[in-house]
Coordinates of C-alpha atoms in Angstrom, one line a residue:
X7 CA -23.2 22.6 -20.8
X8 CA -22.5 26.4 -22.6
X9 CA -19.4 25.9 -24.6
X10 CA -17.8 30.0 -25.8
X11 CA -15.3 30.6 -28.4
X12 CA -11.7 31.5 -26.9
X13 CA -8.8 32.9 -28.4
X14 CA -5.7 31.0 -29.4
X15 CA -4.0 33.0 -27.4
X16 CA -5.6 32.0 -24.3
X17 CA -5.9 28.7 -25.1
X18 CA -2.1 28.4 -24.9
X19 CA -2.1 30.1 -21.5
X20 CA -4.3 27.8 -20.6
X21 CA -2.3 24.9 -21.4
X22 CA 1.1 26.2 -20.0
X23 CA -1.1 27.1 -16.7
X24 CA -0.4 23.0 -15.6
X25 CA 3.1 23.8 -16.3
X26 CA 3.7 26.7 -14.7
X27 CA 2.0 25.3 -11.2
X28 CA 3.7 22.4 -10.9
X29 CA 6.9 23.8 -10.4
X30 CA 6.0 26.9 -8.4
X31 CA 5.3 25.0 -4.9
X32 CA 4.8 22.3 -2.7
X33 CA 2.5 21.6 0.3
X34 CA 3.6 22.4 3.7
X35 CA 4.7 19.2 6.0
X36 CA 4.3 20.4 9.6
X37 CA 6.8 19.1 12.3
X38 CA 4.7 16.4 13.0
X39 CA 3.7 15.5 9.9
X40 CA 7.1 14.9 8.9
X41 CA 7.8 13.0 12.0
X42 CA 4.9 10.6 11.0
X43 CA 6.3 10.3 7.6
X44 CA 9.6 9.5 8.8
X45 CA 8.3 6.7 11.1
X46 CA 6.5 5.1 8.1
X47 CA 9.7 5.2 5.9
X48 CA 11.5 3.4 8.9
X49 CA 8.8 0.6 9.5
X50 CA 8.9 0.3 5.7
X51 CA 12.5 -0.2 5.7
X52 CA 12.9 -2.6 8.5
X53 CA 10.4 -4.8 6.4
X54 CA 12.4 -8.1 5.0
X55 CA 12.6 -7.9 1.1
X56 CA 14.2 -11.0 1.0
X57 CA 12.9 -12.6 -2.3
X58 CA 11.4 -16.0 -2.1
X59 CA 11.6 -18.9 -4.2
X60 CA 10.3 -22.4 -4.4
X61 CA 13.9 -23.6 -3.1
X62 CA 13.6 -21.2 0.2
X63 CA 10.2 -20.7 1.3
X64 CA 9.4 -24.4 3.2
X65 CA 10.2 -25.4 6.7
X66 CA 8.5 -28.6 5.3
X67 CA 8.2 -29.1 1.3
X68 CA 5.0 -30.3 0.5
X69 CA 4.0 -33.7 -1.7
X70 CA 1.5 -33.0 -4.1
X71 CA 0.7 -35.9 -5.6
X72 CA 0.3 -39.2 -4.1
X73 CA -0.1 -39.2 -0.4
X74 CA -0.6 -35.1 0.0
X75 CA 0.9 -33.5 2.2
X76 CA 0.3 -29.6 2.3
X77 CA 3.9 -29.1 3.2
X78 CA 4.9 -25.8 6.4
X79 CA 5.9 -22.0 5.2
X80 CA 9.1 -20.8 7.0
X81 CA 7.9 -18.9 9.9
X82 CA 9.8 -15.9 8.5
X83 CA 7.8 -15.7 5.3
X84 CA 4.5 -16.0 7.1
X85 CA 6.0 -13.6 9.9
X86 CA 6.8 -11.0 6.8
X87 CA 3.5 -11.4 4.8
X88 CA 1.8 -10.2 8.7
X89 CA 4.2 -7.5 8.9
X90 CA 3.6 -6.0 5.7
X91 CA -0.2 -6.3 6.7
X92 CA 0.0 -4.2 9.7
X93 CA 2.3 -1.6 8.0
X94 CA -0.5 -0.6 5.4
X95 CA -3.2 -0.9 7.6
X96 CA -1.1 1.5 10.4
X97 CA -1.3 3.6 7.0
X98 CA -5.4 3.9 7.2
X99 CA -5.2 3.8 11.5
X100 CA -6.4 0.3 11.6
X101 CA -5.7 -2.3 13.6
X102 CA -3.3 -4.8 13.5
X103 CA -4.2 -8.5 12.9
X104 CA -2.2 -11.9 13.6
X105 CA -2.3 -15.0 12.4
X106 CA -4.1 -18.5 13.8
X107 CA -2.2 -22.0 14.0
X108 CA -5.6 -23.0 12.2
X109 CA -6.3 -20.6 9.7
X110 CA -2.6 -20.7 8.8
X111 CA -2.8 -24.8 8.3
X112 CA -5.9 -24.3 6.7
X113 CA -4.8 -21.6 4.0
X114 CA -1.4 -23.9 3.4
X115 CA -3.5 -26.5 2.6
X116 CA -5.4 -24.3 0.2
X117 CA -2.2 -23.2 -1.5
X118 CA -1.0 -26.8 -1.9
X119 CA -4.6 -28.1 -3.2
X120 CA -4.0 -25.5 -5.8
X121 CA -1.1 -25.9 -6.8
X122 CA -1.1 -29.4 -6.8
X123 CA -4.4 -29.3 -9.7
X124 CA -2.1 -26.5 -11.1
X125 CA -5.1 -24.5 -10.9
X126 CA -5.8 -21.8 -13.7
X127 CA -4.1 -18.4 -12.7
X128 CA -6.4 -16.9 -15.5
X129 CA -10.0 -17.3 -13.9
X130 CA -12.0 -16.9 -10.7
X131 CA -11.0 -19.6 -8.1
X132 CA -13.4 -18.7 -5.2
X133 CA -14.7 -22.0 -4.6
X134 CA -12.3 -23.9 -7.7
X135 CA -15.8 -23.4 -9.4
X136 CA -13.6 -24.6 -12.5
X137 CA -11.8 -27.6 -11.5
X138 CA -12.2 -31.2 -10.4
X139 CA -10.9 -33.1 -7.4
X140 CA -8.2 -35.5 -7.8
X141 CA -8.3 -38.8 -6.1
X142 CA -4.7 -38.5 -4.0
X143 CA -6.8 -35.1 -2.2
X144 CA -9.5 -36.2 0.1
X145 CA -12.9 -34.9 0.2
X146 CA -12.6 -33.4 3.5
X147 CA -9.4 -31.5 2.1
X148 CA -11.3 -30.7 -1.2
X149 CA -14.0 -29.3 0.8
X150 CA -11.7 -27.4 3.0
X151 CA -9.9 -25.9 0.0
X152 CA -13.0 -24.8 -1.6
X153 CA -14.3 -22.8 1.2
X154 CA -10.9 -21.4 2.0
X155 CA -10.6 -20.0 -1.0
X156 CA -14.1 -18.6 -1.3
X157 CA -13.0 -16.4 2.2
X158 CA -9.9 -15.5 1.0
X159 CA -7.7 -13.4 -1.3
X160 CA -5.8 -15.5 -3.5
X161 CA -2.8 -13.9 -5.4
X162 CA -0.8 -15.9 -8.1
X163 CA 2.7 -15.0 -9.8
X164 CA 5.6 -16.3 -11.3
X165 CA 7.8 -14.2 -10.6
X166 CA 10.6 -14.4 -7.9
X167 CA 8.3 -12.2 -5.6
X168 CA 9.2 -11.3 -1.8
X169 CA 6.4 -12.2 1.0
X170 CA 5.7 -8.6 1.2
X171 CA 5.0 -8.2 -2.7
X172 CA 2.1 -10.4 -2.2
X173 CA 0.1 -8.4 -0.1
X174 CA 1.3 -5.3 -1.8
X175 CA -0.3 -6.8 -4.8
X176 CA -3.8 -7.2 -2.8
X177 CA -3.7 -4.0 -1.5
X178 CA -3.0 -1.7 -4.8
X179 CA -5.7 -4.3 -6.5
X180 CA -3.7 -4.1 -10.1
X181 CA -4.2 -7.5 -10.8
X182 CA -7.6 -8.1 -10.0
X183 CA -9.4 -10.5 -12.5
X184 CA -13.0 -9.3 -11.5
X185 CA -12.4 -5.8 -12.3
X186 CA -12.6 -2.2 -10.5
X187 CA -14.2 -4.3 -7.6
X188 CA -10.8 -3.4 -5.1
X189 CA -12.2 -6.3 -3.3
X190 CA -9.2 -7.8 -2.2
X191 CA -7.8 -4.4 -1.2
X192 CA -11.2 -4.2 1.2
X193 CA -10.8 -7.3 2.6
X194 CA -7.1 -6.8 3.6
X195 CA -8.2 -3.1 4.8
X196 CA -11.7 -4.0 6.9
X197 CA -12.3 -2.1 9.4
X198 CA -13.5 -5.3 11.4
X199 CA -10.7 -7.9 10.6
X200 CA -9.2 -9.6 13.7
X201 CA -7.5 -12.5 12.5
X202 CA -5.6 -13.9 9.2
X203 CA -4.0 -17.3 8.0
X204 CA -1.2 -17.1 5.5
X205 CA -0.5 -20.4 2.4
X206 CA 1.5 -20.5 -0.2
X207 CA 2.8 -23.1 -2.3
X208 CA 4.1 -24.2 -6.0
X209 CA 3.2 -26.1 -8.7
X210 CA 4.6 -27.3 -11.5
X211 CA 3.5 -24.6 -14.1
X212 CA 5.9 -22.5 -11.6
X213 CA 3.0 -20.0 -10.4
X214 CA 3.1 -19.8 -6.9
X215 CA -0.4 -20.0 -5.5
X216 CA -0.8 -17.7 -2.6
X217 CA -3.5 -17.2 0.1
X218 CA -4.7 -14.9 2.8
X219 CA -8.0 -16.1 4.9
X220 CA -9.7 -12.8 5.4
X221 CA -13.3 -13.6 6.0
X222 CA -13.8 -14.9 9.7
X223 CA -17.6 -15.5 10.7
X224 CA -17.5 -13.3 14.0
X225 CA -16.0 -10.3 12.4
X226 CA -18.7 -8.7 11.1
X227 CA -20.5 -8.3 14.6
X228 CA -17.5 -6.8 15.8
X229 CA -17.3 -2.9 15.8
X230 CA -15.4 -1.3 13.1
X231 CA -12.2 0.5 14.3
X232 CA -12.6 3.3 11.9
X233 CA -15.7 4.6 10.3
X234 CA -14.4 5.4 7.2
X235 CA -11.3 4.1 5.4
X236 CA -10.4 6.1 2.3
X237 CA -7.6 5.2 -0.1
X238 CA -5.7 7.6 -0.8
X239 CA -5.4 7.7 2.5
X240 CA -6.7 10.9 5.2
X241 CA -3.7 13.1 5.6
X242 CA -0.5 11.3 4.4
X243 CA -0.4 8.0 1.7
X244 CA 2.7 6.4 -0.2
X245 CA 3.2 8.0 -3.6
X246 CA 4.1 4.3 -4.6
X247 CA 0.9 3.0 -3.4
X248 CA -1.1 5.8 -5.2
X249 CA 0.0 5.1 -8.6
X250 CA 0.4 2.5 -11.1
X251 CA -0.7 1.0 -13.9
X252 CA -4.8 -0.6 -13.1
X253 CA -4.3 1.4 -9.3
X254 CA -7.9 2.4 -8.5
X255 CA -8.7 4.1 -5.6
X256 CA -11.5 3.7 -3.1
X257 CA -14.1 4.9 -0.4
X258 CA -15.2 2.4 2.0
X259 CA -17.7 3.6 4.8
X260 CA -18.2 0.7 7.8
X261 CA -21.9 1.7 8.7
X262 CA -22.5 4.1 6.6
X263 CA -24.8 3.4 3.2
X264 CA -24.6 4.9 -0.3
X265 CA -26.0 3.4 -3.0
X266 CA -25.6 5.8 -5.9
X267 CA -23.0 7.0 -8.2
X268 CA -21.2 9.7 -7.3
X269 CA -19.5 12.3 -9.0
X270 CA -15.8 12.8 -8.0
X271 CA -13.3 15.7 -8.3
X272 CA -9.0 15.4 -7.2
X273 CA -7.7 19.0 -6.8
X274 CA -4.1 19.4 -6.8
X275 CA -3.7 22.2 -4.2
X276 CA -0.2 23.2 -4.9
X277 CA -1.1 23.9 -8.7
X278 CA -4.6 24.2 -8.5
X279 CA -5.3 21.6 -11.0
X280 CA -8.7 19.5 -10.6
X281 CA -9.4 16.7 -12.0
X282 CA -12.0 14.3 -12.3
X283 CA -12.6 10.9 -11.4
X284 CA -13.3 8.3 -13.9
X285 CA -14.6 5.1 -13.6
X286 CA -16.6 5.5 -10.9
X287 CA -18.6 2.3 -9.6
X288 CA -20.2 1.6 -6.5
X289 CA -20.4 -2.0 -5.5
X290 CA -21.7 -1.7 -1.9
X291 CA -24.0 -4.8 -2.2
X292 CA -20.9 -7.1 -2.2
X293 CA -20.0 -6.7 1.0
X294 CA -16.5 -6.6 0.5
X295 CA -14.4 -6.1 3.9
X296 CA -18.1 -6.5 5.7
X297 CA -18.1 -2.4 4.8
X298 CA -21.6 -0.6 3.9
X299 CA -20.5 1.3 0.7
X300 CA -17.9 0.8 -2.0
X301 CA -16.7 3.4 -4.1
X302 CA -13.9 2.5 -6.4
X303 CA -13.0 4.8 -8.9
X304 CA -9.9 5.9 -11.1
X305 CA -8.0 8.8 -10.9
X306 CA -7.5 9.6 -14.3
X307 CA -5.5 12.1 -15.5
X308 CA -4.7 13.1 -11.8
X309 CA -0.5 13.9 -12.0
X310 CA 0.6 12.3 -8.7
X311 CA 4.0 14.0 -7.2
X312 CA 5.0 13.6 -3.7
X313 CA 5.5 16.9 -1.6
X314 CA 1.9 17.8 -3.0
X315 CA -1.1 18.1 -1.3
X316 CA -4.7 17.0 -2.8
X317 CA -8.2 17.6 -2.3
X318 CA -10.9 14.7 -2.7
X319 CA -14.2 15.4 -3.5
X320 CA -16.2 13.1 -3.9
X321 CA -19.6 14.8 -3.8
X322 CA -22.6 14.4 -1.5
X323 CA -20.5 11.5 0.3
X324 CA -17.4 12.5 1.8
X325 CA -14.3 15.2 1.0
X326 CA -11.0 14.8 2.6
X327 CA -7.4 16.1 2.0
X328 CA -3.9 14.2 1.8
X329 CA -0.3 14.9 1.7
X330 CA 2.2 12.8 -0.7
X331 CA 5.0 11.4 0.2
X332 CA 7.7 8.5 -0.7
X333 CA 7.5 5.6 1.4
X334 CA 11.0 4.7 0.6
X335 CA 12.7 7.2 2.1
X336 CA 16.5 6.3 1.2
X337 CA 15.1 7.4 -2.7
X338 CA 13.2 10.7 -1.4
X339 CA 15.0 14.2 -2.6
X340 CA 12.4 15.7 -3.2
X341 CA 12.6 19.7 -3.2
X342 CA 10.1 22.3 -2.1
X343 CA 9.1 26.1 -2.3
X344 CA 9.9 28.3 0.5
X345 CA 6.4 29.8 0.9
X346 CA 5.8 33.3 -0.5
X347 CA 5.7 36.1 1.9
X348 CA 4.2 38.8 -0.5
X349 CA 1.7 37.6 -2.6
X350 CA 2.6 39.6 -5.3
X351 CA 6.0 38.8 -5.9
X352 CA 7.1 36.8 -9.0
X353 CA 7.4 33.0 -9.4
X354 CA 11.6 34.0 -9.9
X355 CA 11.9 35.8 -6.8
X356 CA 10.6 32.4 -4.7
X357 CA 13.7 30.0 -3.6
X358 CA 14.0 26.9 -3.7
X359 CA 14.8 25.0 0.2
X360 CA 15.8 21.5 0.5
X361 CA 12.6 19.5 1.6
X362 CA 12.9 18.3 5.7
X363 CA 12.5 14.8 4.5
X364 CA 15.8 15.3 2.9
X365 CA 17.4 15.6 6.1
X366 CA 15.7 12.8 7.7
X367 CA 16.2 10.6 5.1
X368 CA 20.0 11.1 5.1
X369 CA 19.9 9.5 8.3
X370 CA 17.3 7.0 7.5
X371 CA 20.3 5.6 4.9
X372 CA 22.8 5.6 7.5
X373 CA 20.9 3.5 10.4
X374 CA 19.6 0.9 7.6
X375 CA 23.3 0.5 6.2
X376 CA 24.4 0.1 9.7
X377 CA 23.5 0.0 12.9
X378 CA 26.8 2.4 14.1
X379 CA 27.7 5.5 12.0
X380 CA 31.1 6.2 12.1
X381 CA 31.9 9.9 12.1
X382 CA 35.7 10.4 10.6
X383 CA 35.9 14.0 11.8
X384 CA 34.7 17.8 11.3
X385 CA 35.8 18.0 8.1
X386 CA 33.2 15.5 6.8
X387 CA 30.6 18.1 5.6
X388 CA 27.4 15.8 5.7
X389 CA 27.3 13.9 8.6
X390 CA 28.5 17.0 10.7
X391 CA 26.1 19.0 8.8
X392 CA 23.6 16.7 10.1
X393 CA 25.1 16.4 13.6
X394 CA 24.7 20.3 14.2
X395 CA 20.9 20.0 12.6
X396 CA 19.1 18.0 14.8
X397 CA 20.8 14.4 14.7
X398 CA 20.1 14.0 18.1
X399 CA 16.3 15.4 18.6
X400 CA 14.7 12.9 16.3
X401 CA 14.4 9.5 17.8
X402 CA 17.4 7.8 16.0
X403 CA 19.5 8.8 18.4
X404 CA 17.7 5.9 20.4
X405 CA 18.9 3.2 18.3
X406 CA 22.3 4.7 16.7
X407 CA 25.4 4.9 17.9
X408 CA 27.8 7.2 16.9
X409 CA 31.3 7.2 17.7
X410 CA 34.3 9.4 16.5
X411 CA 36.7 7.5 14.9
X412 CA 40.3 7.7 16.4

């Protein structure tokens, strides 16, 4: 590498240059990109985020001593943790799984075996390789729970989590013990999942020990439903899901193999800053998801803002673009740069428009707070604004009513 001697001078231009392109424009959204947005902010807000604790989450508590008995999840919670499921992988254009009556018994028996042992939160438990059978649990349930949990992602917290925090934990990866591996998040993302089985129970250290059966023996002769699933994802991704304290992100290719180390380059197209990738490990030969090739890598000093658009390189394997956006849509105001019509005018002279999401959102708030919107009359600036702008040519005018009030 040639390293030259620059001037102070331009070494300050250099460093207000970040500066400077972050606030002079954002990506365009097509119609129909905006659409699509707008129907993932809905689906994300019908989602339950009912919060679950030891005292709600039974249909049947479980006895975990004496005379086990794994105990039943309300269907709800095990209805939520599928729906949250499907939502991310509708994210990547995968298909959407259900659960089995037996995988579902067999991961709730997992979850109970666990937390009846109180099992270590702190170290691998694929297979319990760390602890020892009690005598109230039966070999064939000891047996069970060791090779459920050796085909399934297991997430433990003690905090007051909803059913859909779970799985958001497994797919964003942060708390993996085994690393940058993002195996969990490749399970939960394979291209070749059909089915799942959801468990959960508590035990007495208050940790509640959660489980999703991932690994079914057929699935990897089945075809893949897309050939590449990338995270960020293709076009569009959650700015929530891209960020975060231990968030890595990842290339997994179905049938395609790569075995080496690539190098990787984010370029933020709206300042025209590029980074690079850090960490970078390729752990293809675990078979993670039943994919080919791994690549999990962080994005390091990347500066993730949603309206922008950014460019993935990640060389000699695959380059792709995406759009950022917030996936809860009730919080978006984000504002964008009317594009430039002559190239040479000044950063001053561009003006600022309200971002379309803004719009949509407005009504995304009013159908979640209720299902009819009461208009008062013309006088009320927004929701008449909104009336005149296109209330009725999105597709909440499906499922909202809206009356005038007398």
């Amino acid at each position: 590498m040639l390293l030259r001697k620059f001037s102070i001078t331009a070494a300050a231009f250099l460093l207000l240059m970040p500066l400077i392109g972050q606030n002079a424009q954002a990506a365009n959204f097509s119609t129909q990109e905006v659409n699509e947005i707008h129907q993932f902010q809905k689906k994300y807000a019908n989602l339950s985020h009912k919060r679950y604790t030891e005292a709600n989450i039974y249909a049947k508590k479980p006895h975990l001593k004496k005379k086990f008995k794994a105990g039943v999840l309300k269907p709800a919670y095990i209805r939520t943790q599928v729906d949250y499921i499907n939502y991310y992988r509708s994210l990547f254009g995968l298909t959407s799984v259900n659960t089995t009556k037996t995988s579902n018994v067999n991961a709730q028996k997992t979850a109970a075996v666990m937390a009846a042992i109180n099992a270590n939160p702190f170290v691998n438990q694929h297979g319990l390789p760390n602890e020892v059978k009690p005598s109230f649990i039966s070999k064939s349930t000891w047996k069970l729970a060791k090779y459920t949990t050796e085909t399934s992602n297991l997430n433990f917290n003690v905090s007051h989590q909803s059913a859909g925090d779970v799985i958001t934990d497994l797919v964003t990866d942060h708390y993996n013990l085994t690393g940058s591996d993002t195996g969990h998040r490749a399970w939960l993302l394979s291209s070749r999942l059909s089915t799942t089985g959801i468990g959960a129970a508590y035990g007495k250290n208050g940790y509640r020990y959660s489980v999703q059966k991932v690994l079914n023996g057929n699935d990897m002769f089945r075809a893949a439903s897309q050939p590449i699933v990338a995270y960020p994802s293709v076009r569009l991704f959650p700015e929530e899901l891209a960020k975060g304290k231990n968030v890595l992100w990842s290339l997994y290719l179905s049938d395609q193999s790569y075995n080496s180390i690539p190098v990787i380059t984010i370029k933020d197209l709206d300042t025209g800053i590029t980074t690079n990738g850090t960490r970078v490990k390729n752990y293809s030969s675990s078979g993670y998801g039943h994919f080919k090739t791994i690549i999990t890598y962080s994005p390091g000093n990347t500066n993730i803002v949603a309206g922008h658009e950014y460019e993935i390189n990640i060389k000699g394997v695959y380059k792709y673009r995406f759009k950022v956006f917030k996936q809860d849509g009730t919080t978006d105001t984000t504002q964008y740069i009317k594009p430039q019509t002559n190239t040479n005018a000044s950063m001053s002279s561009q003006t600022a428009v309200q971002s379309p999401f803004v719009l949509q959102n407005k009504l995304l708030q009013a159908t979640i707070a209720s299902e009819t919107i009461i208009i008062p009359n013309e006088t009320n600036d927004l929701l008449h604004t909104l009336t005149k702008k296109g209330w009725n040519q999105n597709y909440f005018h499906k499922t909202v009513r809206i009356k005038k009030k007398i």
